[in-house]
Coordinates of C-alpha atoms in Angstrom, one line a residue:
Chain K
S30 CA -150.6 65.3 6.9
A31 CA -149.9 62.8 9.6
V32 CA -151.5 63.3 13.0
I33 CA -149.0 62.7 15.8
S34 CA -149.9 62.6 19.5
Q35 CA -147.5 62.6 22.5
K36 CA -148.1 61.9 26.1
P37 CA -147.6 63.2 28.6
S38 CA -147.9 66.8 27.4
R39 CA -145.9 68.0 30.3
D40 CA -144.5 66.7 33.6
I41 CA -142.5 67.8 36.6
C42 CA -140.0 65.2 37.8
Q43 CA -137.5 64.8 40.6
R44 CA -133.8 64.5 40.0
G45 CA -132.7 60.9 39.6
T46 CA -136.0 59.5 38.3
S47 CA -136.9 58.5 34.8
L48 CA -139.7 59.5 32.5
T49 CA -141.0 57.6 29.4
I50 CA -142.6 59.7 26.6
Q51 CA -145.0 58.0 24.2
C52 CA -145.5 59.0 20.5
Q53 CA -148.4 57.6 18.4
V54 CA -148.9 58.3 14.7
D55 CA -152.2 57.9 13.0
S56 CA -150.9 56.3 9.9
Q57 CA -148.0 54.2 8.8
V58 CA -144.8 56.1 8.5
T59 CA -141.3 55.3 7.4
M60 CA -139.1 57.1 9.9
M61 CA -139.7 58.3 13.4
F62 CA -137.4 60.8 15.2
W63 CA -136.9 62.3 18.6
Y64 CA -135.8 65.9 19.1
R65 CA -135.0 68.1 22.1
Q66 CA -135.8 71.8 22.1
Q67 CA -135.2 74.5 24.7
P68 CA -138.2 76.9 24.7
G69 CA -137.9 79.5 21.9
Q70 CA -134.8 77.8 20.5
S71 CA -134.0 75.4 17.7
L72 CA -134.4 71.6 17.6
T73 CA -131.6 69.2 18.2
L74 CA -132.0 65.6 16.9
I75 CA -131.5 63.0 19.6
A76 CA -132.0 59.8 17.5
T77 CA -133.8 58.0 14.8
A78 CA -136.2 55.4 16.1
N79 CA -135.8 52.2 14.1
Q80 CA -138.6 49.6 14.0
G81 CA -137.5 46.4 15.7
S82 CA -133.9 47.4 16.2
E83 CA -131.7 49.8 18.2
A84 CA -132.2 53.5 17.6
T85 CA -129.5 55.5 15.7
Y86 CA -128.2 58.2 18.1
E87 CA -126.7 61.5 17.2
S88 CA -123.4 62.7 18.6
G89 CA -123.8 63.6 22.3
F90 CA -126.7 61.3 22.9
V91 CA -126.4 57.7 24.2
I92 CA -128.7 54.8 24.7
D93 CA -128.2 54.5 28.4
K94 CA -129.4 58.0 28.9
F95 CA -132.2 58.1 26.2
P96 CA -133.4 54.5 25.6
I97 CA -135.8 54.4 22.6
S98 CA -138.2 51.7 21.5
R99 CA -140.2 51.4 18.3
P100 CA -142.1 48.1 18.5
N101 CA -144.2 48.8 15.3
L102 CA -144.6 51.3 12.5
T103 CA -146.8 53.8 14.4
F104 CA -145.5 53.9 18.0
S105 CA -142.3 54.9 19.7
T106 CA -141.2 55.7 23.2
L107 CA -138.3 57.8 24.5
T108 CA -137.1 57.4 28.1
V109 CA -135.2 60.2 29.8
S110 CA -133.2 58.3 32.4
N111 CA -131.6 59.4 35.7
M112 CA -132.8 62.9 35.1
S113 CA -131.1 66.1 36.2
P114 CA -132.2 69.7 35.9
E115 CA -130.2 70.0 32.7
D116 CA -132.6 67.6 31.1
S117 CA -135.4 70.1 31.5
S118 CA -136.6 70.8 27.9
I119 CA -139.3 70.1 25.3
Y120 CA -139.1 66.7 23.7
L121 CA -140.6 66.3 20.3
C122 CA -141.5 63.3 18.2
S123 CA -141.6 63.5 14.4
A124 CA -142.4 61.2 11.6
D125 CA -142.2 61.2 7.8
R126 CA -145.4 59.9 6.2
R127 CA -144.8 57.2 3.7
G128 CA -144.5 58.7 0.2
T129 CA -144.4 62.4 1.2
D130 CA -140.7 62.9 2.3
T131 CA -142.0 65.5 4.8
Q132 CA -141.6 65.4 8.6
Y133 CA -144.6 66.1 10.8
F134 CA -144.2 66.9 14.4
G135 CA -146.1 66.0 17.6
P136 CA -147.1 68.7 20.0
G137 CA -144.1 68.0 22.3
T138 CA -143.6 67.0 25.9
R139 CA -142.5 69.8 28.3
L140 CA -140.3 68.3 31.0
T141 CA -139.2 70.1 34.1
V142 CA -136.7 68.4 36.4
L143 CA -136.4 69.7 39.9
Chain W
T19 CA -121.4 69.3 10.9
Q20 CA -123.8 71.3 8.8
L21 CA -124.9 74.6 10.4
L22 CA -127.8 76.8 9.4
E23 CA -127.7 80.3 10.7
Q24 CA -130.9 82.3 10.9
S25 CA -131.2 86.0 11.2
P26 CA -132.5 87.9 13.0
Q27 CA -132.9 85.9 16.1
F28 CA -135.6 88.1 17.4
L29 CA -137.9 90.4 15.5
S30 CA -140.7 92.6 16.9
I31 CA -142.7 94.7 14.5
Q32 CA -146.0 96.5 14.1
E33 CA -149.0 95.0 12.3
G34 CA -148.8 95.9 8.6
E35 CA -145.0 96.1 8.3
N36 CA -143.0 93.8 6.0
L37 CA -140.1 91.6 7.2
T38 CA -137.6 89.2 5.9
V39 CA -135.9 86.3 7.7
Y40 CA -132.7 84.8 6.4
C41 CA -131.3 81.3 6.6
N42 CA -127.7 80.8 5.6
S43 CA -125.3 77.9 5.4
S44 CA -122.0 77.0 3.9
S45 CA -123.4 73.6 2.9
V46 CA -125.5 72.6 0.0
F47 CA -128.9 71.1 0.7
S48 CA -131.1 69.0 -1.6
S49 CA -134.1 70.9 -0.2
L50 CA -135.0 73.3 2.5
Q51 CA -138.1 73.5 4.6
W52 CA -139.6 76.3 6.6
Y53 CA -141.7 75.7 9.8
R54 CA -143.6 77.9 12.1
Q55 CA -144.1 76.9 15.7
E56 CA -146.5 78.4 18.3
P57 CA -146.1 78.0 22.0
G58 CA -147.1 74.5 23.2
E59 CA -147.2 73.1 19.7
G60 CA -144.8 71.3 17.5
P61 CA -143.4 72.9 14.3
V62 CA -145.8 73.0 11.4
L63 CA -144.4 72.8 7.9
L64 CA -145.1 75.9 5.8
V65 CA -143.2 75.1 2.6
T66 CA -140.5 73.0 1.0
V67 CA -138.2 74.5 -1.7
V68 CA -136.2 72.1 -3.8
T69 CA -134.8 73.9 -6.9
G70 CA -132.0 76.5 -6.7
G71 CA -133.6 79.9 -7.4
E72 CA -137.1 78.6 -6.6
V73 CA -139.7 81.1 -5.3
K74 CA -142.8 79.9 -3.6
K75 CA -145.7 82.0 -2.4
L76 CA -148.1 81.1 0.4
K77 CA -150.6 84.0 0.7
R78 CA -148.5 86.9 2.3
L79 CA -145.4 84.7 2.7
T80 CA -142.8 84.4 0.0
F81 CA -140.0 81.8 0.2
Q82 CA -136.9 81.8 -1.9
F83 CA -134.2 79.2 -2.3
G84 CA -130.8 80.5 -3.2
D85 CA -129.3 79.6 -6.6
A86 CA -126.6 77.5 -5.0
R87 CA -129.0 75.9 -2.6
K88 CA -127.1 77.1 0.4
D89 CA -129.4 79.8 1.6
S90 CA -133.1 80.8 1.8
S91 CA -135.3 83.7 2.8
L92 CA -138.8 84.1 4.1
H93 CA -140.5 87.4 3.4
I94 CA -143.8 88.4 5.0
T95 CA -145.9 91.2 3.6
A96 CA -148.2 93.2 5.8
A97 CA -147.6 91.1 8.9
Q98 CA -150.5 90.3 11.2
P99 CA -150.6 89.3 14.9
G100 CA -151.4 85.8 13.7
D101 CA -148.0 85.5 12.1
T102 CA -146.4 85.6 15.6
G103 CA -144.3 82.5 16.3
L104 CA -141.0 80.8 16.0
Y105 CA -139.9 80.4 12.4
L106 CA -137.4 77.6 11.7
C107 CA -135.6 76.7 8.5
A108 CA -134.4 73.1 8.1
G109 CA -132.1 71.8 5.5
D110 CA -132.3 68.3 4.1
S111 CA -129.1 66.8 2.9
S112 CA -130.4 63.2 2.5
G113 CA -132.9 63.9 -0.3
S114 CA -135.8 62.5 1.6
A115 CA -136.4 64.8 4.6
R116 CA -134.9 62.1 6.8
Q117 CA -131.8 64.1 8.0
L118 CA -132.9 67.6 8.8
T119 CA -130.6 70.2 10.1
F120 CA -132.5 72.9 11.8
G121 CA -131.6 76.6 11.9
S122 CA -131.2 78.6 15.0
G123 CA -134.8 80.0 14.8
T124 CA -136.3 83.5 14.5
Q125 CA -138.8 84.5 17.1
L126 CA -141.3 86.9 15.4
T127 CA -143.7 89.1 17.4
V128 CA -146.3 91.2 15.5
L129 CA -147.9 93.8 17.6
P130 CA -151.4 95.0 16.9

């Protein structure tokens, strides 16, 4: 399996500020993804992080609100911009390890916006 | 939009009981994955089923993929407190686990 780390693990932020979440994978992967999850609920895909190019966003998510970078095969960042309390959620990074066709998940970042 | 409905949404049982969680869709998936998630952690893959009618066993857990590849079930025998968690099914329509559609989730609590 791939080992995926995220930081920060949790944060409490003020309305109107931005937070950047980092995701690091221990081995080369093909695809990296960002999800949002309300506690105890299912996962919603935000976007696919593409290496060296703009991320591919799902319906309801836009680059201005959730800019994503992926400068290399093993690292990606998600920024939650101009936060409001509605952005309070768990943000998860996942990756599929080359040759396995299986997605592995990071531990998540629990964000609370006041 | 492909939807995966899981039932039940919540389940609280006593240690030693059996249970079944269902995952249903009107869409066909090339494969279906089951994950378990514990508080403060990301989902952990339990199994992937690929062939219609396939049955896979993982100790006390039995997973089945429907013949039409639209539905799946997870059966746990003699549940233990360690089975407590959020169970998620996820359908793959791309054939490479790159476009997963997650089910609504089943929160299982096994009481000692």
